[in-house]
Coordinates of C-alpha atoms in Angstrom, one line a residue:
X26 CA 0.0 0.0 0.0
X27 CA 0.9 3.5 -0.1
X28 CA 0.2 6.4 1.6
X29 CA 0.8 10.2 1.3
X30 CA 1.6 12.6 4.5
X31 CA 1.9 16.4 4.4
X32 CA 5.4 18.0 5.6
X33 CA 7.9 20.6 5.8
X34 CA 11.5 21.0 5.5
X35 CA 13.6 24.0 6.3
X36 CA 15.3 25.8 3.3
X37 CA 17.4 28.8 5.1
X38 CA 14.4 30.3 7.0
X39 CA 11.5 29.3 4.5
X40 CA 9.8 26.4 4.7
X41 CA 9.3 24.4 1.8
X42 CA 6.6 21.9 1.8
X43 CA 7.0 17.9 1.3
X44 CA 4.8 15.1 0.7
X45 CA 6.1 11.5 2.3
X46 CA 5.8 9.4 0.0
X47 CA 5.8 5.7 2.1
X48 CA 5.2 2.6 0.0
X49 CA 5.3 -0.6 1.8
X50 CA 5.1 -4.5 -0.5
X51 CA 6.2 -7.0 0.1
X52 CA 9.6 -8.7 -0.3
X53 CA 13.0 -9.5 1.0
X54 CA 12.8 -6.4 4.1
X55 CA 14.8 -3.3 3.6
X56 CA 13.8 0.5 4.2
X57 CA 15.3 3.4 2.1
X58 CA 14.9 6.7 2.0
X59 CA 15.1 8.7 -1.2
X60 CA 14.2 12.8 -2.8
X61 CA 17.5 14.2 -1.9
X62 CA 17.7 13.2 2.3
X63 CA 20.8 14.6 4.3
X64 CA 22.2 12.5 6.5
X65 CA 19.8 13.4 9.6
X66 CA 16.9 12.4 7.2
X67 CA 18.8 9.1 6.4
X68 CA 19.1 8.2 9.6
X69 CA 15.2 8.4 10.1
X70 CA 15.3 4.6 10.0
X71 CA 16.6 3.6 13.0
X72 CA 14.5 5.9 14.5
X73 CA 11.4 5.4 13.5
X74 CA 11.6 2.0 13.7
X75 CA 12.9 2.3 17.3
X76 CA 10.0 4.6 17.9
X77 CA 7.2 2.3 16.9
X78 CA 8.5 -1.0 18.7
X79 CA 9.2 1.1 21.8
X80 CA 5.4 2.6 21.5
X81 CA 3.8 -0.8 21.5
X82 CA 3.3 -0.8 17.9
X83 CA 4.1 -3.3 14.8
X84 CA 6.6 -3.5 12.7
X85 CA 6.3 -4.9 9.8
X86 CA 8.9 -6.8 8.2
X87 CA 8.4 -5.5 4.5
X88 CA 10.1 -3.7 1.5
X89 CA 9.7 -0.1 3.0
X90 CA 10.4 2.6 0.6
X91 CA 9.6 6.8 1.2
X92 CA 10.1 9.2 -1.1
X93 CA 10.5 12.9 0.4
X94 CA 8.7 14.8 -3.0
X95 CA 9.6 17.2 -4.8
X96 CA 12.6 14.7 -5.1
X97 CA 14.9 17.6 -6.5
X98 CA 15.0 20.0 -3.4
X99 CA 17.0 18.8 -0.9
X100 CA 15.5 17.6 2.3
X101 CA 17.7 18.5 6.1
X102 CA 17.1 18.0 9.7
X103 CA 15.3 15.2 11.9
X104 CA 11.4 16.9 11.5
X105 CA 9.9 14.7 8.7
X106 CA 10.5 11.5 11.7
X107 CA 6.8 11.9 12.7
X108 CA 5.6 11.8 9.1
X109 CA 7.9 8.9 7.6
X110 CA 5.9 7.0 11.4
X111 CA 2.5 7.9 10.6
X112 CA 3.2 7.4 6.6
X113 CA 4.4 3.8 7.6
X114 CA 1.1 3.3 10.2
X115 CA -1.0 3.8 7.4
X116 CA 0.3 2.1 4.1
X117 CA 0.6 -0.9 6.7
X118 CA -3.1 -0.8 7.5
X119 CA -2.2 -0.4 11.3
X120 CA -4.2 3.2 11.0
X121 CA -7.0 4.6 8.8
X122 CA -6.2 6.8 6.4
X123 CA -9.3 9.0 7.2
X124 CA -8.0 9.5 10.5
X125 CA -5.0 11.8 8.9
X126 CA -7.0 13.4 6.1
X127 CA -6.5 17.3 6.2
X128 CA -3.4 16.9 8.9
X129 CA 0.3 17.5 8.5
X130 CA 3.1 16.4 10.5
X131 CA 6.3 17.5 12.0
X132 CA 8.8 16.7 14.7
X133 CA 11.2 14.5 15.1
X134 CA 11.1 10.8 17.3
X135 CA 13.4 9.2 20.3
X136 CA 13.9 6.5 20.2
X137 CA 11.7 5.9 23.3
X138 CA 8.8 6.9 20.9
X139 CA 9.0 10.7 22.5
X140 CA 7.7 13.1 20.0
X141 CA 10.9 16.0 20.0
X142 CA 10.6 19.5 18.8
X143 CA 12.9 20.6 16.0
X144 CA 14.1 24.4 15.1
X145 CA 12.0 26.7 12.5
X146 CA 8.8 25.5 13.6
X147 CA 7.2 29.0 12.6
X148 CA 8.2 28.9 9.0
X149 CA 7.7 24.9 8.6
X150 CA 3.7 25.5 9.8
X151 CA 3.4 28.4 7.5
X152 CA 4.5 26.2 4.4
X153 CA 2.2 24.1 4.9
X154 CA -1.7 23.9 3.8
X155 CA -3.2 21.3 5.4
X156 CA -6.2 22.3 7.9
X157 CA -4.4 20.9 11.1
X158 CA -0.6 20.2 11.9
X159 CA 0.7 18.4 14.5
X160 CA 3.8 19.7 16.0
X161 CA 5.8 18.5 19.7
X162 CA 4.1 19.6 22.7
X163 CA 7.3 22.3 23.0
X164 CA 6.6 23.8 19.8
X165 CA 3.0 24.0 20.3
X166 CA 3.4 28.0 20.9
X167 CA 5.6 28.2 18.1
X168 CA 3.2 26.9 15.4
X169 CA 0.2 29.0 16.8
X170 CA 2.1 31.8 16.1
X171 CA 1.6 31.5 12.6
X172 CA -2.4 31.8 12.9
X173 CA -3.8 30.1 10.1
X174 CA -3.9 26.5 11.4
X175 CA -5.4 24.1 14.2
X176 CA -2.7 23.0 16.1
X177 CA -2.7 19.5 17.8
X178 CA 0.5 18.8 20.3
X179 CA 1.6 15.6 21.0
X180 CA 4.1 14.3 23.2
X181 CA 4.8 11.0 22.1
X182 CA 3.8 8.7 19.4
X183 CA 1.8 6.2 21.2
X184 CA -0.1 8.6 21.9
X185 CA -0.7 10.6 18.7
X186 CA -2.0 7.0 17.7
X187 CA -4.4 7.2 20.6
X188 CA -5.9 10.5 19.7
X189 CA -6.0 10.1 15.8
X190 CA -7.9 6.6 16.2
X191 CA -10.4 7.9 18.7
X192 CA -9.4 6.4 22.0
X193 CA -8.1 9.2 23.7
X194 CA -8.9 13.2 23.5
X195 CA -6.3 15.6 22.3
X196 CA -4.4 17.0 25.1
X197 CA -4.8 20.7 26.0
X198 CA -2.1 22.9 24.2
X199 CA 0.6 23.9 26.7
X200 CA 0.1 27.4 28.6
X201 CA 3.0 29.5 28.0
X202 CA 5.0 30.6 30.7
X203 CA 4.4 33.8 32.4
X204 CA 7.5 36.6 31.1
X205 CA 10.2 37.1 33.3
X206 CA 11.0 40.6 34.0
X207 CA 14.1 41.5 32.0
X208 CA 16.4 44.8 33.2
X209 CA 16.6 47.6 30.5
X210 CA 18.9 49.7 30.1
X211 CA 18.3 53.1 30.6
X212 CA 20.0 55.8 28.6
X213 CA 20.2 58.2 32.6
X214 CA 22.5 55.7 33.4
X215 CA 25.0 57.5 30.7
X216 CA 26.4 60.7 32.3
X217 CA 28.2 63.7 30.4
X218 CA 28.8 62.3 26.7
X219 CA 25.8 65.1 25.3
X220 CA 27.7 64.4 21.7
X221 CA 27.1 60.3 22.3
X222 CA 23.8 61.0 23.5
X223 CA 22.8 63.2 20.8
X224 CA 24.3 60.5 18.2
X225 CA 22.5 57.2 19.7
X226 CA 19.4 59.3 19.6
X227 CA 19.5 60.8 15.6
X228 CA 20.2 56.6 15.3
X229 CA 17.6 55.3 16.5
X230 CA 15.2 58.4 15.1
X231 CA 16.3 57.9 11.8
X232 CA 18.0 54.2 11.7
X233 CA 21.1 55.7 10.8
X234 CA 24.3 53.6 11.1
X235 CA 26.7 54.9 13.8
X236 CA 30.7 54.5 14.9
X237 CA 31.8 54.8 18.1
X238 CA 35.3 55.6 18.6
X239 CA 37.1 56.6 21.5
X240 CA 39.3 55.5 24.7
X241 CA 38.6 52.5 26.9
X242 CA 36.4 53.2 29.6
X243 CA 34.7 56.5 27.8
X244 CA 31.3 54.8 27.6
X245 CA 31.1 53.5 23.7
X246 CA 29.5 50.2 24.8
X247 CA 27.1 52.0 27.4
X248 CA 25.4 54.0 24.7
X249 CA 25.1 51.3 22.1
X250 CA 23.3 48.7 24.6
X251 CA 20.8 51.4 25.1
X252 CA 20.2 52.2 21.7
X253 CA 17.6 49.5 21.8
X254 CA 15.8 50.9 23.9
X255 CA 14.5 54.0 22.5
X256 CA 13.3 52.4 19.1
X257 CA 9.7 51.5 18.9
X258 CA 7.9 48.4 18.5
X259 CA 8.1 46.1 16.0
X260 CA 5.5 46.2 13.2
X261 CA 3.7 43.2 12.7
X262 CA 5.7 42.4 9.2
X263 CA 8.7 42.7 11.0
X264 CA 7.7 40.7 14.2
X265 CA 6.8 38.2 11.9
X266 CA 10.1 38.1 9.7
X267 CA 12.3 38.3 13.0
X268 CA 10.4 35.7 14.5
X269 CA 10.6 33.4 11.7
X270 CA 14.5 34.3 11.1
X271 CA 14.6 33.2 15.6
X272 CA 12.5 30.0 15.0
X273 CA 14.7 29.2 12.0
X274 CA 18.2 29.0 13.8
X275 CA 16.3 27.3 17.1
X276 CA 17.0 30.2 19.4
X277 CA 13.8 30.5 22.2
X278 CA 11.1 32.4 21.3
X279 CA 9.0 34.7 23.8
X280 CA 5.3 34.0 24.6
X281 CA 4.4 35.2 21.1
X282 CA 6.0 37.1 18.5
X283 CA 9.7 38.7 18.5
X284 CA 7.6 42.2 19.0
X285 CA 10.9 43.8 20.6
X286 CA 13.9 45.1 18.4
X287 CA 16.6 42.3 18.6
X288 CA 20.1 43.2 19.9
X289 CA 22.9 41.0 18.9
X290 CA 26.3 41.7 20.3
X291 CA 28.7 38.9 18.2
X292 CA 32.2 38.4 19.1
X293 CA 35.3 39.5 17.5
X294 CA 36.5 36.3 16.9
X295 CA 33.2 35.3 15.1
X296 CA 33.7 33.9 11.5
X297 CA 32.5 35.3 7.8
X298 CA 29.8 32.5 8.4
X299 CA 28.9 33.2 11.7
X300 CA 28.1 36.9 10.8
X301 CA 26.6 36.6 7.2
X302 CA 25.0 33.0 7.4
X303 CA 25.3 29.6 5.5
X304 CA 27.0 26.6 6.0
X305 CA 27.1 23.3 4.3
X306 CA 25.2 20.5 5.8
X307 CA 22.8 23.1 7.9
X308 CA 22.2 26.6 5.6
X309 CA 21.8 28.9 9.2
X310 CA 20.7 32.6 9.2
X311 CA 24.2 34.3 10.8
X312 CA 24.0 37.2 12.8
X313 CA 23.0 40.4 10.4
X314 CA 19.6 38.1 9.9
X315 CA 19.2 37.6 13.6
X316 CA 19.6 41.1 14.3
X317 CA 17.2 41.8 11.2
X318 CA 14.7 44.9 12.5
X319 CA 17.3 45.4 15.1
X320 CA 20.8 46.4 16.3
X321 CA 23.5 44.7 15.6
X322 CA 26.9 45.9 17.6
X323 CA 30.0 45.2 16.7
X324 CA 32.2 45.4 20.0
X325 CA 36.0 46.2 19.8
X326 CA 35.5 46.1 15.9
X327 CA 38.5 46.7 15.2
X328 CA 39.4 43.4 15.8
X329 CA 37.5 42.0 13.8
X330 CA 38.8 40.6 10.2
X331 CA 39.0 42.9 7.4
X332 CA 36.8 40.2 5.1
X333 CA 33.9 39.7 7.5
X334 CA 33.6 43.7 8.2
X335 CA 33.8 44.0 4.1
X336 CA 31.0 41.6 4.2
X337 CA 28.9 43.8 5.6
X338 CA 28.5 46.2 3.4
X339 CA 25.9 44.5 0.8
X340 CA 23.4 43.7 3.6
X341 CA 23.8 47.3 4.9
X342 CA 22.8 48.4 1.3
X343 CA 20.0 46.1 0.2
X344 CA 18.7 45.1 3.3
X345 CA 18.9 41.5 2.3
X346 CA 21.9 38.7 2.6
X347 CA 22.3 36.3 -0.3
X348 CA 24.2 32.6 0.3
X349 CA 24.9 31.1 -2.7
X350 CA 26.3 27.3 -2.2
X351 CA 26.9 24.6 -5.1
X352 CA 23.9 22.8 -3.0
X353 CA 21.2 26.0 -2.7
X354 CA 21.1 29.8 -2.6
X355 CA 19.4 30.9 -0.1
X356 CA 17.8 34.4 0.9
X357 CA 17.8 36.0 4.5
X358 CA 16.3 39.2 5.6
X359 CA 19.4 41.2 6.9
X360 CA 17.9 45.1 7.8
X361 CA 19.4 45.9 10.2
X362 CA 21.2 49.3 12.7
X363 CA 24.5 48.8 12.9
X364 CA 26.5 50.1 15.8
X365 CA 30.3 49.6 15.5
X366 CA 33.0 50.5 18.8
X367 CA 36.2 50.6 18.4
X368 CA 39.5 52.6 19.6
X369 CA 41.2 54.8 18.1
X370 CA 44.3 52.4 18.1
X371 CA 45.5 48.9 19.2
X372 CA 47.1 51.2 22.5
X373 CA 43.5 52.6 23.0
X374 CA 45.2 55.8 23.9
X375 CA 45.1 57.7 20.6
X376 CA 45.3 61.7 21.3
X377 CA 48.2 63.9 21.7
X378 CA 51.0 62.9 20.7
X379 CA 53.3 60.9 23.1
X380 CA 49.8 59.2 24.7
X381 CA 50.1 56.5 22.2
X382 CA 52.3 53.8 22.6
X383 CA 51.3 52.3 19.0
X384 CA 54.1 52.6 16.2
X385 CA 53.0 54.2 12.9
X386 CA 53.3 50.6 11.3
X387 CA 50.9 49.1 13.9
X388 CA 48.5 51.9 13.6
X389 CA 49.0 51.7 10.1
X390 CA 47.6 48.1 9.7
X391 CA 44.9 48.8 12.7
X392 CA 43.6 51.3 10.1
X393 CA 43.5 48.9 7.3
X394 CA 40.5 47.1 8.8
X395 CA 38.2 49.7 7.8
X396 CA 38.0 50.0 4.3
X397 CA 37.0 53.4 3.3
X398 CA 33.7 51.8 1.2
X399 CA 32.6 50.5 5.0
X400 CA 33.4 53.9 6.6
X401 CA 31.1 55.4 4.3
X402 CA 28.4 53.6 5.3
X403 CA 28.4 54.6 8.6
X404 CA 25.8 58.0 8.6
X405 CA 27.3 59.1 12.0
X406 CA 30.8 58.6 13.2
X407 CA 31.4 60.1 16.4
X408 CA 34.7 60.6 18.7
X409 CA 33.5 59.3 22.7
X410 CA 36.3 61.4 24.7
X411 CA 36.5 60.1 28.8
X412 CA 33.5 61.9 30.5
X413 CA 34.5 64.6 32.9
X414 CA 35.5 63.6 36.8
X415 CA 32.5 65.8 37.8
X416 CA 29.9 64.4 35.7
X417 CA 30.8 61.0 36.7
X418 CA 30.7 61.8 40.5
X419 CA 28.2 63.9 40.9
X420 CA 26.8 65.3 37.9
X421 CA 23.1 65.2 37.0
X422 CA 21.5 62.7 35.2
X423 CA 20.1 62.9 31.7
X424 CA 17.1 62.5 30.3
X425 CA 15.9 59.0 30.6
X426 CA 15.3 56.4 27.6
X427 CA 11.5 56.9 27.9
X428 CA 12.1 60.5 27.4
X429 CA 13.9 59.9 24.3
X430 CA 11.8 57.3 23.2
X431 CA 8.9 59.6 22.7
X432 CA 10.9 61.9 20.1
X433 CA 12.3 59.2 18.6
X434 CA 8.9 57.5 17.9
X435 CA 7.4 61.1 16.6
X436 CA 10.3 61.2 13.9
X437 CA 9.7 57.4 12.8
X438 CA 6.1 58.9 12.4
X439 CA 7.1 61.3 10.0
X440 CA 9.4 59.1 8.5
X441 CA 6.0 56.7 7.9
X442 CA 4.3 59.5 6.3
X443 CA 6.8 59.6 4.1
X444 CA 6.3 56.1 2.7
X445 CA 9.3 54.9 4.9
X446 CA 10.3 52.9 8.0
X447 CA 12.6 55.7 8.6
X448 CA 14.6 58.5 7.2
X449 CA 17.8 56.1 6.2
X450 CA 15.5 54.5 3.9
X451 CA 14.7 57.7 2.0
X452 CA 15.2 56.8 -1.7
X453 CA 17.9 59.6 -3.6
X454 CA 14.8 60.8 -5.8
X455 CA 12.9 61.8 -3.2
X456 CA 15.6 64.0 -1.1
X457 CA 14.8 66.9 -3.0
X458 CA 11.3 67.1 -2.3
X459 CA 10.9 65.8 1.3
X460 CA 14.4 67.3 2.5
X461 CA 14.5 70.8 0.5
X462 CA 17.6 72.9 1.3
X463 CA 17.9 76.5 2.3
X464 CA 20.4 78.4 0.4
X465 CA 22.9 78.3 3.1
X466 CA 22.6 74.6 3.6
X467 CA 23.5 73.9 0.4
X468 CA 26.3 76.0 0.5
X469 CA 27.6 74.1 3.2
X470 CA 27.0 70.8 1.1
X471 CA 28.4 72.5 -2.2
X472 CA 31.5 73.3 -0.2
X473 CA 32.1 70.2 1.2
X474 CA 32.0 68.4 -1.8
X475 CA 34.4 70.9 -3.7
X476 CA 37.0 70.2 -0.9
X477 CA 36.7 66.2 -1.6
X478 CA 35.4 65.9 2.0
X479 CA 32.2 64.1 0.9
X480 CA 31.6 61.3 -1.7
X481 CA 28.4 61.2 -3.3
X482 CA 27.0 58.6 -1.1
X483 CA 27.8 60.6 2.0
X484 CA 26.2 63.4 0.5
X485 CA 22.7 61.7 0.3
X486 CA 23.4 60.1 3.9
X487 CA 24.0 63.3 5.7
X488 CA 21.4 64.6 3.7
X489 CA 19.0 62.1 5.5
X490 CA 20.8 62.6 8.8
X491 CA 19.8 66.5 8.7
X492 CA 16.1 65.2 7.8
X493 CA 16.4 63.3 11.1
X494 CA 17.7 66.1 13.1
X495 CA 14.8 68.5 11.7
X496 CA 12.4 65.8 12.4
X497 CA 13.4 65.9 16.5
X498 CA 13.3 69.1 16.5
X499 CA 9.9 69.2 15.3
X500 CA 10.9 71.8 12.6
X501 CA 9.1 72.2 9.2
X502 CA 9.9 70.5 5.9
X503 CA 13.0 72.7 5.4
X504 CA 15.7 72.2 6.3
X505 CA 18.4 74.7 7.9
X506 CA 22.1 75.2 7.5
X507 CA 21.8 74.6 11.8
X508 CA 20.4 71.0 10.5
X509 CA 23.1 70.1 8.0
X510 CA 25.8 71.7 10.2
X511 CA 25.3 69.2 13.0
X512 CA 24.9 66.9 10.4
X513 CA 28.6 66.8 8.8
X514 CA 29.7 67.4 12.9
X515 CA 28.5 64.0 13.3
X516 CA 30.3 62.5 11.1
X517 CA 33.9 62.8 11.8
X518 CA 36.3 62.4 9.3
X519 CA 39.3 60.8 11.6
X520 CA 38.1 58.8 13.8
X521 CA 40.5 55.8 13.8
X522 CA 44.2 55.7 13.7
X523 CA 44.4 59.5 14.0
X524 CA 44.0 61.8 17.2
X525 CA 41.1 62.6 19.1
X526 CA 39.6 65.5 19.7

């Protein structure tokens, strides 16, 4: 007999669906798996067959053949277990096939018969068609997320077979957990710094990449974890994308959707592959994609390799990261605020001269990290000098992030009316007419570029940075020389391997 079971597998962080094919005859005993399986896949035999004789079931000694259609995309991970067990159940005649009409099935077996859950449960459910899914009682939250199914939980496969042949009711779905109370950083905790402050703020106002770059200890990694905290909410589009891109590389998932802007913090030592995403048995979303609709802060950057940081500057531009393998090519969603800190130089000192205990040669190959394509990409770079004794003893405290929150949410409001998640998104065309220039601002500008101290690119960007700073200030559609000023001020044009002032 044969018999047909609705699935999933995991392409990057789509789901592609996949019908099991099982075909049982008979014949000398033998069970193979073919349509492209990796090596988890392959190894589905042993478990399933573990699964049913450890769940008081049959097995049948016959010529067992599945077929994971469309047999030319390649089929990863353990989650088509449960189907390849209920595809073999009914092509032996052990269960009705009217008892799994309209259901697909995902999760992957024990070999106790323990129904496990399996990463990218979000976008396997939303590949699939069928009127009901079954998932693993852990993903049970997961796959509701999605919205367009009935989902059934089940926590082992003896008793799946209870429930789909009518002897036993379908357990409750599992009650998620109540939240935890997290600490947030809070942008008071910063004092002095007004020029970091101001910078973190036109970031997250306008989405605006930003450079940090000053001393050890002057409080570059203060201000960049608390840049998260003044963006808004995430829309529901990009809840949805983050939480897929979060389901798809396994991480835990809240009580619902990923409705907060993600923070990821990488280390300096992490790979190309790490940061951008790929692989070769497992095609994993890296860390631009996790941070996708977020922050992404590169710590200490200058340590990290010249080829990863170069990396970075497609996503930065198209929003989007594209793995191209001999086995698949595969898309992630990579839009993302990057926040890079770094020193001066390998010393850290940097300043006047005798301060710096780096030799022009070292500082010369420090330098060499940042490629001046990268550098331009950054709308604000910004020198963090030591805050003063004063401020750090007793000075007041500034405004808090909930302050700051509220500006920066009336500027992304702007930004919407413009057609735009924010100003950084503002397309070249429509500059002219959403960010008009006074006379004396485009002096400035005209200036500027007739001195070779802005490229084209920057040109645009700090003409999208002064949109954000007229935006805060609540000022008209103009904008001012005052705007474009503090524009170019915020982006420094040393601000690694020279001084600091």
């Amino acid at each position: 007999m044969t018999a047909t079971i609705p699935s999933a597998t995991l392409l990057g962080v789509e789901g592609r669906p996949v019908a099991v094919e099982v075909h049982v005859t008979n014949g000398l005993p033998a069970f193979a798996i073919v349509g492209l399986p990796d090596a988890a896949c392959r190894e589905s035999r042993d478990r399933v067959r573990a699964a049913v004789l450890s769940s008081d079931l049959t097995w049948h000694l016959k010529r067992i053949t599945v077929n994971l259609a469309p047999s030319g995309v390649r089929k990863g991970g353990a989650a088509l277990d449960l189907p390849i067990a209920i595809g073999f159940l009914v092509a032996v005649g052990d269960l009705p096939a009217e008892t799994v009409e309209g259901m697909a099935f995902l999760g992957e077996l024990g070999l106790d018969g323990s129904v496990r859950r399996v990463p990218g449960v979000v976008p396997l459910v939303d590949a699939l068609t069928a009127r009901t899914v079954v998932v693993p009682r852990e993903c049970a939250h997961e796959a509701a997320l999605v919205g367009r199914h009935q989902v059934r939980a089940a926590a082992s496969l003896a008793e799946l077979v209870q429930c789909l042949q009518g002897e036993a009711t379908w357990p409750a779905l599992p009650q998620p957990a109540a939240p935890t109370p997290r600490y947030r950083p809070d942008l008071a905790d910063v004092r002095g710094q007004e020029v970091g402050r101001v910078a973190v703020e036109v970031a997250a106002a306008g989405g605006h990449h930003v450079l940090l770059s000053g001393p050890p200890g002057s409080g570059k990694t203060m201000l960049a974890r608390r840049l998260p905290g003044l963006l808004p909410p995430l829309e529901r589009d990009d809840a949805m994308a983050a939480t897929r891109v979060h389901s798809a590389a396994g991480l835990p998932l809240p009580d619902g959707l990923v409705t907060e802007p993600p923070f990821r913090a990488p280390h300096h030592g992490a790979s190309l592959v790490s940061l951008i995403g790929g692989g070769s048995a497992w095609m994993r979303p890296g860390e631009v994609s996790l941070s996708h609709a977020g922050v992404l802060f590169l710590d200490e950057m200058g340590e990290f390799g010249g080829v990863a940081l170069d990396a970075l500057r497609q996503p930065l531009e198209e929003g989007v990261v594209r793995v191209c393998r001999a086995k698949a090519t595969v898309s992630y969603p990579a839009r993302f605020l990057l926040v890079g800190a770094t020193n001066p130089c390998p010393c850290g000192q940097g300043g006047p001269q005798g301060s710096c205990r780096c030799s022009e040669r070292v500082r010369a190959r420090y330098t060499r990290r940042f490629s001046g394509p990268l550098l331009d990409r950054f709308d604000l770079r910004v020198v963090v000098s030591r805050p003063d004794v004063g401020e750090l003893l007793g000075g007041p405290p500034g405004e808090s992030s909930s302050t700051v929150a509220e500006r920066v949410a009336e500027a992304r409001r702007r930004a919407w009316e413009r057609g735009v998640r924010c100003n950084a998104e503002l397309p070249v065309p429509a500059l002219d007419e959403v960010a008009p220039l006074t006379p004396m601002a485009t002096a400035v500008l005209e200036h500027k570029l007739r001195t070779n101290g802005l490229s084209a690119r920057g040109l645009h960007r700090v003409r999208r940075v002064a949109r954000t700073l007229a935006d805060l200030a609540g000022e008209g559609t103009v904008v001012g020389e005052e705007h474009v000023c503090l524009a170019l001020g915020l982006r420094a044009e040393t601000v690694i391997g020279g001084e600091l002032s």
